[in-house]
């Protein structure tokens, strides 16, 4: 009894020492990568934060003037900033919602199919392998008034005619941009959901089926709750990506018909107008928006990632 009692603290101390040694080794191994990432990511952010406090035009660098938070005040009181933010949120919400539904359907097909699984998965993932600029040009051609096929194929719909100009007004142009975004990135969403779907226990599904649960009941009571972590990751990744949309708008409309996004507005200020001060302020606001969005999505799903990984 005495021997067993004495051996237990010795074993626990050895475990603690080993864990501490592994922790120190892990810190040493990760430290170079963390330092490099901080140098690569932190410096541009700090530089943008610094420049945002100046009225600074690249063509007249000698006239740089410290203005404090005036650039932020100007941006936040300008209706153009809020209009572009509204466009960005609309594109993000609609595209992510549609991609979540279609991506889940694709994931179910890729998970359940037995014959031709490789061909099916490759076919679904092809759009994601195409460069965004190329797909944007393809969809611009598809919605073109003169050469596009969308008007011809959908002319049976009451609000579409052969003369429908998709890029002639705001909402049709937004629809074309969102359609291009959905077509391009739905495979990415389905890939993430497929990984989550493979984690759902077949034993649980069979037990629910034996208990008489219908397909919809198994979906809502078993599959979706066990996929919550995967759904959160998929929504988080795609929402952050969609919030930074630039390529599709640049190629398809170049911001015409008030289709600018927040990223496009920042691009215009920095690259076209050389307003480094205002462009840096917009970049900082965009970064803060992405940060708040990520925090909100993580809080919304209330997923314990450590528990999902089986670490607690």
Coordinates of C-alpha atoms in Angstrom, one line a residue:
X1 CA 0.0 0.0 0.0
X2 CA 2.8 2.3 0.9
X3 CA 4.8 1.4 -2.2
X4 CA 1.8 2.0 -4.5
X5 CA 1.1 5.4 -2.9
X6 CA 4.7 6.5 -3.3
X7 CA 4.9 5.3 -6.9
X8 CA 1.8 7.3 -8.0
X9 CA 3.4 10.8 -7.3
X10 CA 6.6 9.7 -9.0
X11 CA 4.7 8.7 -12.1
X12 CA 2.7 11.9 -12.1
X13 CA 5.8 14.0 -11.7
X14 CA 7.4 12.2 -14.6
X15 CA 4.4 12.8 -16.8
X16 CA 4.4 16.5 -15.8
X17 CA 8.1 16.8 -16.5
X18 CA 7.6 15.1 -19.9
X19 CA 4.7 17.4 -20.8
X20 CA 6.7 20.4 -19.8
X21 CA 9.7 19.3 -21.9
X22 CA 7.4 18.6 -24.9
X23 CA 5.8 22.0 -24.5
X24 CA 9.2 23.7 -24.4
X25 CA 10.3 21.8 -27.5
X26 CA 7.1 22.7 -29.3
X27 CA 7.6 26.4 -28.4
X28 CA 11.2 26.3 -29.8
X29 CA 10.1 24.6 -33.0
X30 CA 7.1 27.0 -33.6
X31 CA 9.0 30.2 -32.6
X32 CA 10.8 30.8 -35.9
X33 CA 7.6 30.5 -37.9
X34 CA 5.7 32.7 -35.5
X35 CA 8.4 35.4 -35.6
X36 CA 8.5 35.3 -39.4
X37 CA 4.7 35.6 -39.6
X38 CA 4.8 38.5 -37.2
X39 CA 7.4 40.2 -39.3
X40 CA 5.6 39.6 -42.6
X41 CA 2.1 40.5 -41.3
X42 CA 2.6 42.9 -38.4
X43 CA 4.9 45.3 -40.3
X44 CA 2.4 46.1 -43.1
X45 CA -0.4 46.5 -40.7
X46 CA 1.6 48.9 -38.5
X47 CA 2.8 50.8 -41.5
X48 CA -0.8 51.1 -42.8
X49 CA -1.9 52.3 -39.3
X50 CA 0.9 54.9 -39.3
X51 CA 0.1 56.2 -42.8
X52 CA -3.6 56.4 -42.0
X53 CA -2.8 59.3 -39.7
X54 CA -1.5 61.5 -42.5
X55 CA -2.9 63.3 -45.5
X56 CA -0.4 61.7 -47.9
X57 CA -0.6 61.6 -51.7
X58 CA 2.1 59.6 -53.4
X59 CA 2.5 62.2 -56.2
X60 CA 3.3 65.0 -53.7
X61 CA 5.2 63.2 -50.9
X62 CA 6.7 66.6 -49.7
X63 CA 3.2 67.8 -48.7
X64 CA 2.6 65.0 -46.2
X65 CA 0.7 66.3 -43.2
X66 CA -0.3 64.7 -39.9
X67 CA -4.1 64.8 -39.6
X68 CA -4.8 62.4 -36.8
X69 CA -8.1 60.5 -37.2
X70 CA -9.5 62.9 -39.9
X71 CA -9.1 60.2 -42.6
X72 CA -11.3 57.8 -40.5
X73 CA -13.8 60.6 -39.9
X74 CA -14.0 61.4 -43.6
X75 CA -14.5 57.7 -44.5
X76 CA -17.1 57.0 -41.9
X77 CA -19.2 60.1 -42.7
X78 CA -19.1 59.4 -46.5
X79 CA -22.1 57.7 -48.0
X80 CA -19.9 56.0 -50.6
X81 CA -18.1 54.0 -47.8
X82 CA -21.4 52.8 -46.4
X83 CA -22.8 52.0 -49.9
X84 CA -19.8 49.9 -50.7
X85 CA -19.9 48.2 -47.3
X86 CA -23.6 47.4 -47.9
X87 CA -22.7 45.8 -51.3
X88 CA -20.0 43.8 -49.6
X89 CA -22.3 42.5 -46.9
X90 CA -25.0 41.6 -49.5
X91 CA -22.5 39.7 -51.7
X92 CA -21.1 37.9 -48.6
X93 CA -24.5 36.9 -47.1
X94 CA -26.2 35.8 -50.3
X95 CA -23.2 33.9 -51.7
X96 CA -22.3 32.1 -48.4
X97 CA -25.9 31.2 -47.8
X98 CA -26.4 29.7 -51.3
X99 CA -23.0 28.0 -51.2
X100 CA -23.8 26.4 -47.9
X101 CA -26.9 24.8 -49.2
X102 CA -25.5 23.7 -52.6
X103 CA -22.2 22.8 -51.0
X104 CA -23.9 20.5 -48.5
X105 CA -25.8 18.8 -51.3
X106 CA -22.6 18.3 -53.2
X107 CA -20.9 17.0 -50.1
X108 CA -23.7 14.5 -49.5
X109 CA -23.4 13.3 -53.1
X110 CA -19.6 12.9 -52.9
X111 CA -20.0 11.1 -49.6
X112 CA -22.7 8.6 -50.6
X113 CA -21.9 7.9 -54.2
X114 CA -20.3 4.4 -54.7
X115 CA -19.7 4.1 -58.4
X116 CA -17.6 6.8 -60.2
X117 CA -16.7 8.6 -57.0
X118 CA -13.4 9.9 -58.3
X119 CA -15.0 11.2 -61.5
X120 CA -17.8 12.8 -59.5
X121 CA -15.5 14.5 -57.0
X122 CA -13.2 15.8 -59.8
X123 CA -16.2 17.2 -61.8
X124 CA -17.6 19.1 -58.8
X125 CA -14.2 20.5 -57.8
X126 CA -13.2 21.7 -61.3
X127 CA -14.6 25.3 -60.9
X128 CA -12.5 25.8 -57.8
X129 CA -9.3 25.0 -59.8
X130 CA -10.0 27.8 -62.3
X131 CA -8.4 31.2 -61.7
X132 CA -10.9 33.7 -60.4
X133 CA -10.1 36.2 -63.1
X134 CA -10.6 33.6 -65.8
X135 CA -14.0 32.6 -64.3
X136 CA -15.0 36.3 -64.0
X137 CA -14.3 36.9 -67.7
X138 CA -16.2 33.7 -68.6
X139 CA -19.3 34.9 -66.6
X140 CA -19.0 38.4 -68.0
X141 CA -19.2 36.8 -71.4
X142 CA -22.1 34.6 -70.3
X143 CA -24.1 37.7 -69.1
X144 CA -23.1 39.8 -72.1
X145 CA -26.0 41.6 -73.9
X146 CA -24.6 40.9 -77.4
X147 CA -22.8 37.5 -77.1
X148 CA -24.0 35.9 -73.8
X149 CA -26.1 32.8 -73.6
X150 CA -27.9 33.6 -70.3
X151 CA -30.6 35.8 -71.9
X152 CA -31.3 33.0 -74.5
X153 CA -31.4 30.2 -72.0
X154 CA -33.5 32.0 -69.4
X155 CA -35.8 33.9 -71.8
X156 CA -38.7 31.8 -70.6
X157 CA -38.6 33.6 -67.3
X158 CA -41.0 36.6 -67.3
X159 CA -38.4 39.2 -66.2
X160 CA -35.7 38.2 -68.7
X161 CA -35.8 39.0 -72.4
X162 CA -33.2 38.8 -75.2
X163 CA -32.6 42.6 -74.6
X164 CA -31.9 42.3 -70.8
X165 CA -28.7 44.3 -70.0
X166 CA -27.3 42.6 -66.9
X167 CA -24.6 45.3 -66.5
X168 CA -26.9 48.3 -67.2
X169 CA -28.2 48.7 -63.6
X170 CA -27.3 47.9 -60.0
X171 CA -29.1 44.8 -58.9
X172 CA -28.8 42.8 -62.2
X173 CA -25.0 43.5 -62.1
X174 CA -24.9 42.4 -58.5
X175 CA -26.7 39.2 -59.4
X176 CA -24.2 38.5 -62.1
X177 CA -21.3 39.1 -59.7
X178 CA -22.8 36.9 -57.0
X179 CA -23.6 34.1 -59.5
X180 CA -19.9 34.1 -60.6
X181 CA -18.8 34.0 -57.0
X182 CA -21.1 31.1 -56.1
X183 CA -20.1 29.1 -59.2
X184 CA -16.4 29.6 -58.4
X185 CA -16.3 28.8 -54.7
X186 CA -19.1 26.4 -54.0
X187 CA -16.7 23.4 -54.5
X188 CA -14.5 24.8 -51.7
X189 CA -17.4 24.9 -49.4
X190 CA -18.4 21.3 -50.4
X191 CA -14.9 20.1 -49.7
X192 CA -14.9 21.5 -46.2
X193 CA -18.4 20.1 -45.5
X194 CA -17.3 16.7 -46.9
X195 CA -14.6 16.5 -44.3
X196 CA -17.1 17.2 -41.6
X197 CA -19.6 14.7 -43.1
X198 CA -17.0 12.0 -42.9
X199 CA -16.7 12.5 -39.1
X200 CA -20.4 11.6 -38.5
X201 CA -20.6 8.2 -37.1
X202 CA -22.4 5.6 -39.3
X203 CA -23.3 3.7 -36.1
X204 CA -25.3 6.7 -34.8
X205 CA -27.1 7.1 -38.2
X206 CA -28.0 3.3 -38.2
X207 CA -29.2 3.5 -34.6
X208 CA -31.4 6.5 -35.5
X209 CA -32.7 4.6 -38.5
X210 CA -33.5 1.5 -36.4
X211 CA -35.4 3.8 -34.0
X212 CA -37.6 4.9 -36.8
X213 CA -36.1 8.3 -37.5
X214 CA -36.9 9.7 -41.0
X215 CA -34.2 11.1 -43.3
X216 CA -35.0 14.7 -42.3
X217 CA -34.9 13.7 -38.6
X218 CA -31.5 12.1 -39.0
X219 CA -30.3 15.2 -40.8
X220 CA -31.4 17.7 -38.2
X221 CA -30.9 15.5 -35.1
X222 CA -27.7 13.6 -36.0
X223 CA -25.9 14.9 -39.0
X224 CA -26.0 18.7 -38.6
X225 CA -25.3 18.8 -34.9
X226 CA -22.2 16.6 -35.4
X227 CA -21.1 18.8 -38.3
X228 CA -21.3 22.1 -36.4
X229 CA -17.5 22.6 -36.1
X230 CA -17.0 21.8 -39.9
X231 CA -19.9 24.1 -40.8
X232 CA -18.5 26.9 -38.7
X233 CA -15.1 26.5 -40.3
X234 CA -16.6 26.5 -43.8
X235 CA -18.8 29.5 -43.2
X236 CA -15.9 31.4 -41.5
X237 CA -13.5 30.8 -44.3
X238 CA -16.0 31.7 -47.0
X239 CA -17.4 34.7 -45.2
X240 CA -14.0 36.2 -44.7
X241 CA -13.1 35.4 -48.3
X242 CA -16.3 36.9 -49.7
X243 CA -16.0 40.0 -47.6
X244 CA -12.7 40.8 -49.4
X245 CA -14.2 40.3 -52.9
X246 CA -12.3 42.2 -55.5
X247 CA -11.5 40.2 -58.6
X248 CA -15.0 39.5 -59.9
X249 CA -16.1 43.1 -59.5
X250 CA -12.9 44.4 -61.1
X251 CA -13.3 42.2 -64.2
X252 CA -17.1 42.2 -64.6
X253 CA -18.1 45.8 -63.8
X254 CA -15.0 47.8 -62.7
X255 CA -17.3 49.2 -59.9
X256 CA -19.8 50.6 -62.4
X257 CA -23.6 50.8 -61.5
X258 CA -22.5 51.3 -57.8
X259 CA -21.3 47.7 -57.5
X260 CA -18.1 48.6 -55.7
X261 CA -17.0 46.6 -52.6
X262 CA -15.0 47.9 -49.7
X263 CA -11.8 46.3 -51.1
X264 CA -12.5 47.9 -54.5
X265 CA -12.9 51.3 -52.8
X266 CA -9.5 50.8 -51.1
X267 CA -7.9 49.8 -54.3
X268 CA -9.2 52.9 -56.1
X269 CA -7.9 55.2 -53.3
X270 CA -4.4 53.7 -53.2
X271 CA -3.7 52.5 -56.8
X272 CA -5.7 54.8 -59.0
X273 CA -5.7 58.0 -56.9
X274 CA -2.4 57.5 -55.0
X275 CA -4.1 58.6 -51.7
X276 CA -2.0 56.5 -49.4
X277 CA -3.3 58.2 -46.2
X278 CA -7.0 57.6 -47.0
X279 CA -6.3 54.2 -48.6
X280 CA -4.5 53.1 -45.4
X281 CA -7.4 54.3 -43.3
X282 CA -9.8 52.2 -45.4
X283 CA -7.4 49.2 -45.1
X284 CA -7.5 49.5 -41.3
X285 CA -11.3 49.8 -41.3
X286 CA -11.5 46.7 -43.6
X287 CA -9.2 44.8 -41.3
X288 CA -11.2 45.7 -38.2
X289 CA -14.4 44.7 -40.1
X290 CA -12.9 41.3 -40.9
X291 CA -11.8 40.9 -37.3
X292 CA -15.3 41.7 -36.0
X293 CA -16.9 39.4 -38.6
X294 CA -14.7 36.4 -37.6
X295 CA -15.3 37.0 -33.9
X296 CA -19.1 37.2 -34.5
X297 CA -19.2 33.9 -36.5
X298 CA -17.1 32.0 -33.9
X299 CA -19.5 33.3 -31.1
X300 CA -22.6 32.5 -33.2
X301 CA -21.8 28.9 -33.6
X302 CA -20.4 28.4 -30.1
X303 CA -18.1 25.6 -31.1
X304 CA -15.5 24.4 -28.7
X305 CA -12.7 23.6 -31.1
X306 CA -10.6 21.8 -28.5
X307 CA -13.6 19.5 -27.7
X308 CA -14.2 19.0 -31.5
X309 CA -10.6 17.8 -31.8
X310 CA -11.1 15.5 -28.9
X311 CA -8.6 17.3 -26.7
X312 CA -10.9 17.7 -23.7

